[in-house]
Amino acid sequence: MDAVAPALETIDTIPILIAPHAMLKTRARPVQSVDQDTVRALLPRMFATMYRAPGIGLAGPQVGQLLRVIAIDLMPDNHPNPMSLINPEIVAQSEELATREEGCLSLPGMYAEVTRPARVKVRYLDQTGARREIQADGLLAACLQHEIDHLDGILFVDHLSPLKRNMIMRKLAKEQRQKVGGR
Ligand code: GNR
Ligand code: NI
């Protein structure tokens, strides 16, 4: 298995912040050094948190870390394929757009059709600090854009009309109130 996913069940998870939360609206700062303890310690916990949620992506701000760090695993054919992206940047995007249904671990149970560029080229540092570039389309392109948005304090509902966004935010607030701990 990948170096970032050893003995997953032994790694602590981190509580996922639910919208509206100020940290989810805040721009995250770049990672200064990839061998920093924070990143080495953070990525395995982010993967453990994402796999258990479960989700296909997770960004630092969702777990209270305002750092430009992303964990992604689309689990192709049900096999783990973890990708760690540090300081990712979209360096090219297609004019062609694509629409797909998105969800977000920070908006549990909420889904909507989101339109974004169909293809993106993303430059980033991997978990070893090596410079990498990836061209993506389909679900991976949507996921990369969704996660990079999180690093800029943007949620998928920010791509919707104010009417749809407000409907989702009110529904989420109501459901969260009805959970234990609310009211
Ligand atoms: O689990 C997730 N599924 C998803 C589906 C379509 C587009 C993006 C995503 S990411 C989401 C997990 C999440 O909230 N990441 O920030
Ligand atoms: Ni999300």
Coordinates of C-alpha atoms and ligand atoms in Angstrom, one line a residue:
M1 CA 0.0 0.0 0.0
D2 CA 0.9 3.6 -0.3
A3 CA 3.3 5.3 2.1
V4 CA 0.5 7.6 3.2
A5 CA -1.9 4.8 4.1
P6 CA -0.1 2.4 6.5
A7 CA -2.3 0.5 9.0
L8 CA -5.1 2.9 8.4
E9 CA -7.2 1.6 11.3
T10 CA -4.5 2.8 13.8
I11 CA -4.5 6.4 12.6
D12 CA -6.6 9.0 14.4
T13 CA -9.4 10.7 12.5
I14 CA -10.1 14.4 12.8
P15 CA -13.6 15.9 13.2
I16 CA -14.9 17.4 10.0
L17 CA -16.1 21.0 10.2
I18 CA -19.7 21.5 9.1
A19 CA -20.9 24.7 7.2
P20 CA -21.5 27.4 8.1
H21 CA -18.1 27.6 9.9
A22 CA -15.7 30.6 9.6
M23 CA -12.7 28.3 8.8
L24 CA -14.5 26.9 5.7
K25 CA -14.8 30.5 4.4
T26 CA -11.1 31.3 5.1
R27 CA -8.2 31.2 2.5
A28 CA -5.6 28.6 3.6
R29 CA -1.9 29.4 3.6
P30 CA 0.7 27.6 1.5
V31 CA 2.8 24.9 3.1
Q32 CA 6.3 26.2 3.6
S33 CA 8.2 22.9 3.7
V34 CA 6.7 19.5 2.9
D35 CA 8.9 17.6 5.4
Q36 CA 7.4 19.8 8.1
D37 CA 6.0 17.7 11.0
T38 CA 2.6 19.3 10.5
V39 CA 2.2 17.9 6.9
R40 CA 3.7 14.5 7.7
A41 CA 1.4 14.1 10.6
L42 CA -1.6 15.7 8.9
L43 CA -1.8 13.8 5.6
P44 CA -2.2 10.3 7.1
R45 CA -4.9 11.6 9.4
M46 CA -6.7 13.3 6.6
F47 CA -6.7 10.1 4.6
A48 CA -8.0 8.1 7.6
T49 CA -10.7 10.8 8.1
M50 CA -11.7 10.8 4.4
Y51 CA -11.8 6.9 4.1
R52 CA -14.0 6.6 7.2
A53 CA -16.4 9.4 6.2
P54 CA -16.4 8.1 3.5
G55 CA -15.5 10.6 0.8
I56 CA -13.3 10.9 -2.3
G57 CA -11.5 14.1 -1.2
L58 CA -10.7 16.2 1.8
A59 CA -9.0 19.6 2.2
G60 CA -7.1 21.0 5.2
P61 CA -9.7 23.6 6.1
Q62 CA -12.4 20.9 6.5
V63 CA -10.4 19.5 9.4
G64 CA -9.5 22.8 10.9
Q65 CA -6.1 23.2 9.3
L66 CA -5.8 26.3 7.2
L67 CA -3.0 24.8 5.1
R68 CA -3.0 24.2 1.3
V69 CA -3.1 20.4 1.6
I70 CA -5.5 18.0 -0.2
A71 CA -6.2 14.3 0.1
I72 CA -7.9 12.6 -2.8
D73 CA -8.8 8.9 -3.6
L74 CA -11.4 8.1 -6.2
M75 CA -10.9 4.3 -5.4
P76 CA -10.9 3.2 -9.0
D77 CA -12.3 -0.4 -9.2
N78 CA -12.6 -0.3 -5.4
H79 CA -8.8 -0.2 -5.0
P80 CA -7.1 2.5 -2.9
N81 CA -5.3 5.1 -5.0
P82 CA -4.3 7.9 -2.6
M83 CA -3.1 11.2 -4.0
S84 CA -1.6 13.9 -1.8
L85 CA -1.6 17.4 -3.2
I86 CA 0.3 20.2 -1.5
N87 CA 0.1 23.9 -2.7
P88 CA -2.0 22.8 -5.7
E89 CA -2.6 25.4 -8.5
I90 CA -4.8 25.2 -11.6
V91 CA -2.5 26.1 -14.4
A92 CA -4.9 25.5 -17.3
Q93 CA -8.6 24.7 -17.7
S94 CA -10.8 23.9 -20.6
E95 CA -13.4 26.3 -22.0
E96 CA -15.7 23.3 -22.2
L97 CA -17.8 22.9 -19.1
A98 CA -19.2 19.8 -17.5
T99 CA -22.0 19.5 -15.0
R100 CA -22.2 16.8 -12.3
E101 CA -23.8 16.2 -9.0
E102 CA -21.5 17.1 -6.1
G103 CA -21.7 16.5 -2.4
C104 CA -19.4 17.7 0.4
L105 CA -18.4 16.2 3.8
S106 CA -18.9 19.8 5.2
L107 CA -22.5 19.9 3.9
P108 CA -23.5 16.3 4.9
G109 CA -26.5 15.0 3.0
M110 CA -26.7 17.9 0.5
Y111 CA -26.2 17.4 -3.2
A112 CA -26.5 19.7 -6.2
E113 CA -25.5 19.8 -9.9
V114 CA -22.4 22.0 -10.3
T115 CA -20.9 23.3 -13.6
R116 CA -17.2 23.7 -13.9
P117 CA -14.5 23.5 -16.5
A118 CA -14.5 19.9 -17.9
R119 CA -10.7 19.5 -17.8
V120 CA -7.9 21.0 -15.7
K121 CA -4.2 20.9 -15.4
V122 CA -3.0 21.1 -11.8
R123 CA 0.5 21.7 -10.6
Y124 CA 1.4 20.6 -7.0
L125 CA 3.9 19.1 -4.7
D126 CA 3.4 15.4 -3.7
Q127 CA 3.9 14.0 -0.2
T128 CA 7.7 13.7 -0.9
G129 CA 7.9 17.4 -1.9
A130 CA 8.4 16.5 -5.6
R131 CA 6.9 18.9 -8.2
R132 CA 4.1 17.2 -10.1
E133 CA 1.5 18.0 -12.7
I134 CA -1.7 16.2 -13.5
Q135 CA -4.2 16.5 -16.3
A136 CA -7.7 15.5 -15.3
D137 CA -11.2 15.2 -16.7
G138 CA -14.4 13.6 -15.4
L139 CA -14.8 13.0 -11.7
L140 CA -11.2 13.7 -10.9
A141 CA -11.4 17.2 -12.6
A142 CA -14.5 18.0 -10.6
C143 CA -12.9 16.7 -7.3
L144 CA -9.7 18.6 -7.9
Q145 CA -11.6 21.9 -8.4
H146 CA -13.9 21.2 -5.5
E147 CA -10.9 20.6 -3.2
I148 CA -8.9 23.6 -4.4
D149 CA -12.0 25.7 -3.9
H150 CA -11.9 24.6 -0.2
L151 CA -8.4 26.1 0.0
D152 CA -9.8 29.4 -1.1
G153 CA -12.7 29.3 1.3
I154 CA -15.2 28.3 -1.4
L155 CA -17.9 25.6 -1.1
F156 CA -19.8 23.9 -4.0
V157 CA -22.9 25.9 -3.0
D158 CA -21.1 29.1 -3.9
H159 CA -21.3 28.0 -7.5
L160 CA -25.2 27.8 -7.3
S161 CA -27.8 30.6 -7.6
P162 CA -28.4 32.4 -4.3
L163 CA -31.9 30.7 -4.2
K164 CA -30.5 27.2 -4.4
R165 CA -27.6 28.0 -2.0
N166 CA -30.0 29.4 0.6
M167 CA -32.3 26.4 0.3
I168 CA -29.4 24.1 0.9
M169 CA -28.0 26.1 3.8
R170 CA -31.4 26.4 5.5
K171 CA -32.0 22.6 5.1
L172 CA -28.6 21.8 6.5
A173 CA -29.1 24.2 9.5
K174 CA -32.4 22.6 10.2
E175 CA -31.0 19.1 10.1
Q176 CA -28.1 20.0 12.2
R177 CA -30.4 21.5 14.8
Q178 CA -32.4 18.3 14.9
K179 CA -29.3 16.3 15.7
V180 CA -28.2 15.6 19.3
G181 CA -26.1 18.6 20.5
G182 CA -28.2 21.0 18.5
R183 CA -31.0 23.4 19.7
Ligands
GNR1 O1 -16.9 12.8 -1.3 C1 -17.0 13.8 -2.1 N1 -17.6 13.5 -3.3 C2 -17.6 14.5 -4.3 C3 -18.4 14.2 -5.4 C4 -18.4 15.1 -6.5 C5 -17.5 16.2 -6.5 C6 -16.7 16.4 -5.4 C7 -16.7 15.6 -4.3 S1 -15.6 15.8 -3.0 C8 -16.5 15.1 -1.7 C9 -15.7 15.1 -0.4 C10 -15.5 16.6 0.0 O2 -16.3 17.2 0.6 N2 -14.3 17.1 -0.3 O3 -14.1 18.4 0.0
NI2 NI -16.0 19.3 0.1

